[in-house]
CSV table of C-alpha atoms and ligand atoms in Angstrom, one decimal:
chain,number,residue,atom,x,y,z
A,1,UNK,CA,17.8,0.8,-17.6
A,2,UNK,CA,17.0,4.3,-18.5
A,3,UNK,CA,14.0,6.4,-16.7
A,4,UNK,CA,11.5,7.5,-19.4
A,5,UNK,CA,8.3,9.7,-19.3
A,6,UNK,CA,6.3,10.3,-16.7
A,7,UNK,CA,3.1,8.1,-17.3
A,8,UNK,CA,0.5,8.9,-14.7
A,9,UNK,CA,0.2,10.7,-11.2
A,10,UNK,CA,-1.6,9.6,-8.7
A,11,UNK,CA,-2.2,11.6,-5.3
A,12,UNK,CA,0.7,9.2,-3.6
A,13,UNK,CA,2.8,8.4,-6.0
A,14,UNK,CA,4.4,9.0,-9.8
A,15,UNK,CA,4.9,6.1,-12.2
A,16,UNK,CA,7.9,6.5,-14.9
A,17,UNK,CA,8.0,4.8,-18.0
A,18,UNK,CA,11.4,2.8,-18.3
A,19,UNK,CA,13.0,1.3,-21.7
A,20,UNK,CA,12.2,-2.3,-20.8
A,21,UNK,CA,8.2,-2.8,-21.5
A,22,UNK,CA,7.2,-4.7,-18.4
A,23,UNK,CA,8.9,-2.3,-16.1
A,24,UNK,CA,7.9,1.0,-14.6
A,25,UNK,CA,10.0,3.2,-11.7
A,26,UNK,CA,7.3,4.2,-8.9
A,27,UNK,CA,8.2,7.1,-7.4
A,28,UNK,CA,6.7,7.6,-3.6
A,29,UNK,CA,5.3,11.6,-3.1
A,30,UNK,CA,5.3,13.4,0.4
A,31,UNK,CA,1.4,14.2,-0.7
A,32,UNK,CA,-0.8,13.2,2.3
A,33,UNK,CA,-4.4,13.5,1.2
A,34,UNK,CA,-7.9,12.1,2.7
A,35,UNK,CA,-11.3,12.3,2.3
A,36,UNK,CA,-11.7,12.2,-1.2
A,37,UNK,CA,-8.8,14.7,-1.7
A,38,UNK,CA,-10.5,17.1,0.1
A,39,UNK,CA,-7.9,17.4,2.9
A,40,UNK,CA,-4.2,17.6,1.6
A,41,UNK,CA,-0.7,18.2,2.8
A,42,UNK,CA,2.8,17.9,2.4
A,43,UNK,CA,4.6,15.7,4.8
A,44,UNK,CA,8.5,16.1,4.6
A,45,UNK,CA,10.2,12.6,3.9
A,46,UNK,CA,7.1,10.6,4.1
A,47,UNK,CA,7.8,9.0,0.6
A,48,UNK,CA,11.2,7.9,1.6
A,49,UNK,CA,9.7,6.3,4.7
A,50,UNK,CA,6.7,4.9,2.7
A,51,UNK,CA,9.4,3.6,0.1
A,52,UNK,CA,11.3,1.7,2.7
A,53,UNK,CA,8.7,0.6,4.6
A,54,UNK,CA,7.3,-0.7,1.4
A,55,UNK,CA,10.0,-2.9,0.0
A,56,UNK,CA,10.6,-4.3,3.1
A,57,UNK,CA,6.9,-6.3,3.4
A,58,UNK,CA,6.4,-6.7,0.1
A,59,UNK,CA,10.3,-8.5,0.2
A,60,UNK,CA,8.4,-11.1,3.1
A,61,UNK,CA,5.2,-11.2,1.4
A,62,UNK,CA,7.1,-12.4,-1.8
A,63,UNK,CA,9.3,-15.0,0.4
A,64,UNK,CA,6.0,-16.2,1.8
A,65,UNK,CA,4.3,-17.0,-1.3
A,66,UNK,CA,2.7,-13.8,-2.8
A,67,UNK,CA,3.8,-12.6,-5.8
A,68,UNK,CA,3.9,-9.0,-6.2
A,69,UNK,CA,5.1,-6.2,-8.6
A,70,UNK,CA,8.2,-5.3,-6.9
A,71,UNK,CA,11.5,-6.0,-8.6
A,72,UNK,CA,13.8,-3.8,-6.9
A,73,UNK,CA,14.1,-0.1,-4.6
A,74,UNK,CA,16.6,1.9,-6.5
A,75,UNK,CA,17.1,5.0,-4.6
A,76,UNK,CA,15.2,6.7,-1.1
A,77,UNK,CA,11.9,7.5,-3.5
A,78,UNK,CA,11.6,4.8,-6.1
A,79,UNK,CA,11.2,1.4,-7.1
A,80,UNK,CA,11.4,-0.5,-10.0
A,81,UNK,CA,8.1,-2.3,-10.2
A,82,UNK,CA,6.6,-4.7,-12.9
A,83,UNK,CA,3.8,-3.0,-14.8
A,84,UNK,CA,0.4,-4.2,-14.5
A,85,UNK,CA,-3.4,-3.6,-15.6
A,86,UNK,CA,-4.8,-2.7,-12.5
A,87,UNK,CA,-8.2,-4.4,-10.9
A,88,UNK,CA,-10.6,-1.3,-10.6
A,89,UNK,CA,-11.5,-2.7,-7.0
A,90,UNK,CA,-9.4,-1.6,-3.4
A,91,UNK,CA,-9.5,-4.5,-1.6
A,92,UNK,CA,-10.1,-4.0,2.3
A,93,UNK,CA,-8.9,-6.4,5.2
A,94,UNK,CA,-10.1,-5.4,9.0
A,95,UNK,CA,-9.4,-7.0,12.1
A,96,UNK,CA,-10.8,-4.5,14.6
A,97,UNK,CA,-13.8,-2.5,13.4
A,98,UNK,CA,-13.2,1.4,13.1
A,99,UNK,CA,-12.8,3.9,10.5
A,100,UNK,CA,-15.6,3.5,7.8
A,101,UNK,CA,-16.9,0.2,9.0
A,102,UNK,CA,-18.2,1.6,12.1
A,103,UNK,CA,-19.1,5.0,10.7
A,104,UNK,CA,-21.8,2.6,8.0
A,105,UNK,CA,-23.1,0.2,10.6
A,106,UNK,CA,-22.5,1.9,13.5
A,107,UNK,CA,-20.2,-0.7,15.0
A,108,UNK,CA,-18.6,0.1,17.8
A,109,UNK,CA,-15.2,1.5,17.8
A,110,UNK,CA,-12.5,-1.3,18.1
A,111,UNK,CA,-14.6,-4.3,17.9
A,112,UNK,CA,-12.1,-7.4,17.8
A,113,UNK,CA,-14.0,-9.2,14.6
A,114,UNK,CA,-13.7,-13.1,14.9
A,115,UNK,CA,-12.6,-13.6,11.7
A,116,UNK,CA,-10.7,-11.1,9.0
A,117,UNK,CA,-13.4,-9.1,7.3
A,118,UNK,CA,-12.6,-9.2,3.5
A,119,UNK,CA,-14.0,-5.5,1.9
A,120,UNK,CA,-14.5,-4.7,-2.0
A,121,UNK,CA,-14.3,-1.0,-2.8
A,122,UNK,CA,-15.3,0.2,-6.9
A,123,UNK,CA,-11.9,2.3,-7.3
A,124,UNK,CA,-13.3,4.9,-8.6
A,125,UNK,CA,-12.2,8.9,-6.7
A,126,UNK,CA,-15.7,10.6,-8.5
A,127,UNK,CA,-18.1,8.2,-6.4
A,128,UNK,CA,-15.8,8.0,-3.3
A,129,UNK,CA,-14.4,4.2,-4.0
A,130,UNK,CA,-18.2,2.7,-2.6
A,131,UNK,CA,-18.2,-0.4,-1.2
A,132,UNK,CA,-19.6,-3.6,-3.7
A,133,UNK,CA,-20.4,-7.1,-3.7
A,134,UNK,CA,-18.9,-10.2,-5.4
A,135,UNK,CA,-21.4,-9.8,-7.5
A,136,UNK,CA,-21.0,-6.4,-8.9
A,137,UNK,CA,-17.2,-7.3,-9.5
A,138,UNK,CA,-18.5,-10.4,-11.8
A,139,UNK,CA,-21.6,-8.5,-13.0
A,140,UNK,CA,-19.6,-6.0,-14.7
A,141,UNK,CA,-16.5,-8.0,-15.6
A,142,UNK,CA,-14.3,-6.1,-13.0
A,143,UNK,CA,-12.2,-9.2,-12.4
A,144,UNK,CA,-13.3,-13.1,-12.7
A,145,UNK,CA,-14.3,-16.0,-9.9
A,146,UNK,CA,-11.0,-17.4,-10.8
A,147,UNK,CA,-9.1,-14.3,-10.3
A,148,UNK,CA,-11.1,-13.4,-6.7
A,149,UNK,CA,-10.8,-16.7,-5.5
A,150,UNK,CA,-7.0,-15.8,-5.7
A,151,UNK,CA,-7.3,-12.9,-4.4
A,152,UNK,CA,-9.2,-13.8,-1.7
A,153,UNK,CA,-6.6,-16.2,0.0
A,154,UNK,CA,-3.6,-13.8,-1.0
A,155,UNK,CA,-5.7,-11.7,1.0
A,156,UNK,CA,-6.2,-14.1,3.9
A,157,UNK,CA,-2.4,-15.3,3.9
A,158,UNK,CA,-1.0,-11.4,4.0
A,159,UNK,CA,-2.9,-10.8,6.4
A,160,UNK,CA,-1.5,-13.5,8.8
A,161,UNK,CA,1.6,-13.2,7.7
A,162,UNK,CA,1.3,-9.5,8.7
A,163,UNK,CA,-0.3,-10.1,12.2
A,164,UNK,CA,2.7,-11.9,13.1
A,165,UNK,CA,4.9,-9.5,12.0
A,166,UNK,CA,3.4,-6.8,13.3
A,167,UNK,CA,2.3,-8.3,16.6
A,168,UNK,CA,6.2,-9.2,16.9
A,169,UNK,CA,7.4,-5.2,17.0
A,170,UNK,CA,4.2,-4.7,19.5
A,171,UNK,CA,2.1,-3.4,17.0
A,172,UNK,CA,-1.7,-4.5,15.5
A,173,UNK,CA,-2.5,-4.6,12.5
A,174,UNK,CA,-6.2,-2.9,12.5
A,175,UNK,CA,-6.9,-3.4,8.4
A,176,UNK,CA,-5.3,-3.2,5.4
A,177,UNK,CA,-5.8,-1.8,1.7
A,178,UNK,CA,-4.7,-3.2,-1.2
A,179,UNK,CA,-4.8,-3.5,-5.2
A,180,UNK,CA,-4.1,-6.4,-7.6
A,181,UNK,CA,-3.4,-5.7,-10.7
A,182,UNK,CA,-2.4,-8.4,-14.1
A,183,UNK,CA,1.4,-8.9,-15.1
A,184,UNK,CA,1.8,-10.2,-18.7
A,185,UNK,CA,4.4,-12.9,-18.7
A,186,UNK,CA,5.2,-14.6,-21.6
A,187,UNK,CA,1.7,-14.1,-23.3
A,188,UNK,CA,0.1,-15.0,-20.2
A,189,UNK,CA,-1.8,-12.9,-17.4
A,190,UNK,CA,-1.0,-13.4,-13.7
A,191,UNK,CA,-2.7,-11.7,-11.1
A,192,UNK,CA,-0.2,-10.4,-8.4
A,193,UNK,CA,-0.3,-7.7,-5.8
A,194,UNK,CA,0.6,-4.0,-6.9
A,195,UNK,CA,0.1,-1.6,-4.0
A,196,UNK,CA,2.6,-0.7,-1.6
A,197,UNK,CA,2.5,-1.3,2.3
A,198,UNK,CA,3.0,1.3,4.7
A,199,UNK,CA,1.1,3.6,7.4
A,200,UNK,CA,-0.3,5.5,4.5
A,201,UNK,CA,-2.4,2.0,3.5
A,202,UNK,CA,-2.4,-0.2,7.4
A,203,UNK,CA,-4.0,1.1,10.6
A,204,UNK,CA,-1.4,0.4,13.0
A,205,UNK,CA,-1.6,0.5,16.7
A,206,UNK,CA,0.3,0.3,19.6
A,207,UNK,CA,-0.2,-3.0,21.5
A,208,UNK,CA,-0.4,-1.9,24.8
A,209,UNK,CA,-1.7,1.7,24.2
A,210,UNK,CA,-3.3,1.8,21.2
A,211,UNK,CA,-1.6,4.7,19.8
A,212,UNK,CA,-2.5,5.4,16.0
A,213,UNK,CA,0.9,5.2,13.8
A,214,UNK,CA,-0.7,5.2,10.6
A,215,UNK,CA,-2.5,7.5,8.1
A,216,UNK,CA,-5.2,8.7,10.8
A,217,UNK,CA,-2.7,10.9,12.5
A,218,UNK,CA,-3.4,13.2,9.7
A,219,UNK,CA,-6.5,12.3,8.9
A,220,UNK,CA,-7.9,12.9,12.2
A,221,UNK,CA,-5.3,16.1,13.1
A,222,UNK,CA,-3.8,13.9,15.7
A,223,UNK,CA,0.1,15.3,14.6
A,224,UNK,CA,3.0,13.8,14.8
A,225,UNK,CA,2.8,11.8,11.5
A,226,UNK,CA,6.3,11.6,10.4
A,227,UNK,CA,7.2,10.5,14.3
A,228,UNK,CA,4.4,7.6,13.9
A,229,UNK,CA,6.1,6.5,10.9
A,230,UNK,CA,9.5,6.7,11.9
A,231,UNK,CA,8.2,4.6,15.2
A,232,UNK,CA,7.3,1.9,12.3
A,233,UNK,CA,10.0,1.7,10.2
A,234,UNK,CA,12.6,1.9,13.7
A,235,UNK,CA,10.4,-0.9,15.1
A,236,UNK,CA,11.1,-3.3,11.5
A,237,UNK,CA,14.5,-2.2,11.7
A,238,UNK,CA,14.7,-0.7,9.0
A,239,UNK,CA,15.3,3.1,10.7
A,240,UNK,CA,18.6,3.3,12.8
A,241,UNK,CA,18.2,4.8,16.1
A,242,UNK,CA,20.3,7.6,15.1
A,243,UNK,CA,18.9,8.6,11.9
A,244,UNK,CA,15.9,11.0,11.8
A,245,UNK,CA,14.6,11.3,8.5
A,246,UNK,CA,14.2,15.2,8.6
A,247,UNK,CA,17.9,15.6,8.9
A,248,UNK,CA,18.6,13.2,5.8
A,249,UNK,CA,19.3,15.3,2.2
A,250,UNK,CA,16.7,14.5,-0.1
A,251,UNK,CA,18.2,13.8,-3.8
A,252,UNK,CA,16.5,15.2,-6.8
A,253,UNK,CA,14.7,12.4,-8.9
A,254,UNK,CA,17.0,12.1,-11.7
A,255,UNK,CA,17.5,9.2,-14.2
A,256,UNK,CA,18.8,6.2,-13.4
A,257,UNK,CA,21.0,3.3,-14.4
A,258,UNK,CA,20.4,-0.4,-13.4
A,259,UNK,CA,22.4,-3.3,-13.6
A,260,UNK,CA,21.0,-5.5,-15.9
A,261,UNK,CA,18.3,-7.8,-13.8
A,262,UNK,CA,20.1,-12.0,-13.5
B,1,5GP,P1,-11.7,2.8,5.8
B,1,5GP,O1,-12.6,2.2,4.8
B,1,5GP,O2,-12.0,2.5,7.3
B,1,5GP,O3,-11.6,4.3,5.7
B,1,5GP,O4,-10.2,2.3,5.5
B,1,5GP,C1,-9.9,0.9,5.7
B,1,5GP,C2,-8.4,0.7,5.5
B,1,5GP,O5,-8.1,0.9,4.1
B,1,5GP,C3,-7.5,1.7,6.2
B,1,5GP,O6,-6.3,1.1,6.6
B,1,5GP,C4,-7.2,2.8,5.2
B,1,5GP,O7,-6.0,3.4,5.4
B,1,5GP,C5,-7.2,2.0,3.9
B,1,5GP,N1,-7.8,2.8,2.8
B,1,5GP,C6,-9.0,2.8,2.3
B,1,5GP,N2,-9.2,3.6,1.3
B,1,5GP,C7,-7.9,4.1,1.0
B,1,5GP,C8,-7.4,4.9,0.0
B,1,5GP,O8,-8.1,5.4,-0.9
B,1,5GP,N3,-6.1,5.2,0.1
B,1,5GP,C9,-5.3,4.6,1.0
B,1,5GP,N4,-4.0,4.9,1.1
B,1,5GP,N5,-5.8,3.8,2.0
B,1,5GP,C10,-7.1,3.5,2.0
């Protein structure tokens, strides 16, 4: 498999045209941007920990039933994924109420929520992604019932999976975005989850302290991103003890050959 053209950049992340059609190499940035792009910064090696991080959930959530666009990580920064339309909507999962939430309905910080709180955000940077209905997603044909109703209890079923997970490393899992997007197989469309996982997408906090290990430590100037990171991908086991992802060599993207996929 050869690496082709570079097909679109996004503030996160690159995607790379391949010679097989259904495949695309995603290639994870060390671009940290928030509020609307208004705030941005270069985090050293946060794309190889986002990378990692990454494949590793997505590998569970595809043993526990949800299909998604991985197929394979091929070096520190990329991925082969499957290509897919995307659904113009970010989907939102909370467990505890902060962030946004509590900013709109002035819900108190931390508020344990009874049950997961399933969010639909129009994806769309020029408005600031605003929150929707059901309703507007069907009104203007952004996906169909059939397609939501799916979505809805992939939604439901990551996020217990990812409670447990989490919960098991002493971390919760505060909320969660993701995207869907359509695969075509064979002639037909399947809906299946394209997003990667990771601190830049999850709150995650510390069980017993609450410490932020996630996106907000830049967001909110809190420092020590890359350390919060590195605390996650340690805690998976996916970071030895005596690795520190500073000190690794970072190779230049360059093209790349793949076994044939069985
Ligand atoms: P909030 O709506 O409270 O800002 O965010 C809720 C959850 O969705 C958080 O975990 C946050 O990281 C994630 N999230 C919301 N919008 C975006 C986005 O545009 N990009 C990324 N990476 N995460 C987002």
């Amino acid at each position: 498999m050869k690496k082709g053209k570079k097909l679109y950049e996004g503030k996160a992340k690159i995607i790379f045209s391949t010679n097989e059609k259904n495949l695309v190499i995603q290639h994870f940035k060390d671009d940290a941007t928030a509020f609307n792009n208004k705030k941005k910064m270069k985090i050293d090696g946060k794309g190889i920990l986002n990378n990692r991080i990454s494949e590793h959930i997505l590998n569970y959530l595809g043993q526990v039933g949800i299909k998604n666009h991985l197929v394979k990580r091929i070096n520190m920064r990329e991925q082969l994924i499957k290509f897919v339309e995307i659904i113009p909507i970010e989907f939102i999962v909370r467990n505890i109420a902060t962030g946004s939430l509590t900013k709109r309905l002035d819900i108190e910080d931390g508020t344990i929520l009874e049950n997961p709180l399933i969010e639909y955000c129009y994806k769309k940077d020029e408005l600031g992604d605003p929150l929707i209905s059901k309703e507007h997603i069907f009104a203007f044909n952004w996906a169909s019932k059939k397609e939501i109703e799916k979505i809805d209890k992939y939604l439901l079923r990551m996020n217990d999976f990812m409670i447990g997970m989490f919960r098991g490393i002493g971390i919760k899992l505060v909320d969660f975005k993701v995207e869907f997007g359509r695969y075509k197989n064979n002639g037909k469309k399947e809906v299946i989850l394209a997003d990667e996982i990771s601190p830049d997408t999850c709150r995650l906090w510390d069980i017993s302290s609450d410490k932020k290990l996630d996106k907000d430590r830049f967001r909110n100037n809190l420092g020590n991103v890359m350390e919060a990171y590195q605390d996650v991908a340690r805690r998976l086991g996916i970071l030895h003890e005596e690795s520190n992802i500073r000190t690794i060599k970072f190779p230049k993207p360059r093209s790349v050959k793949l076994k044939k996929n069985k």
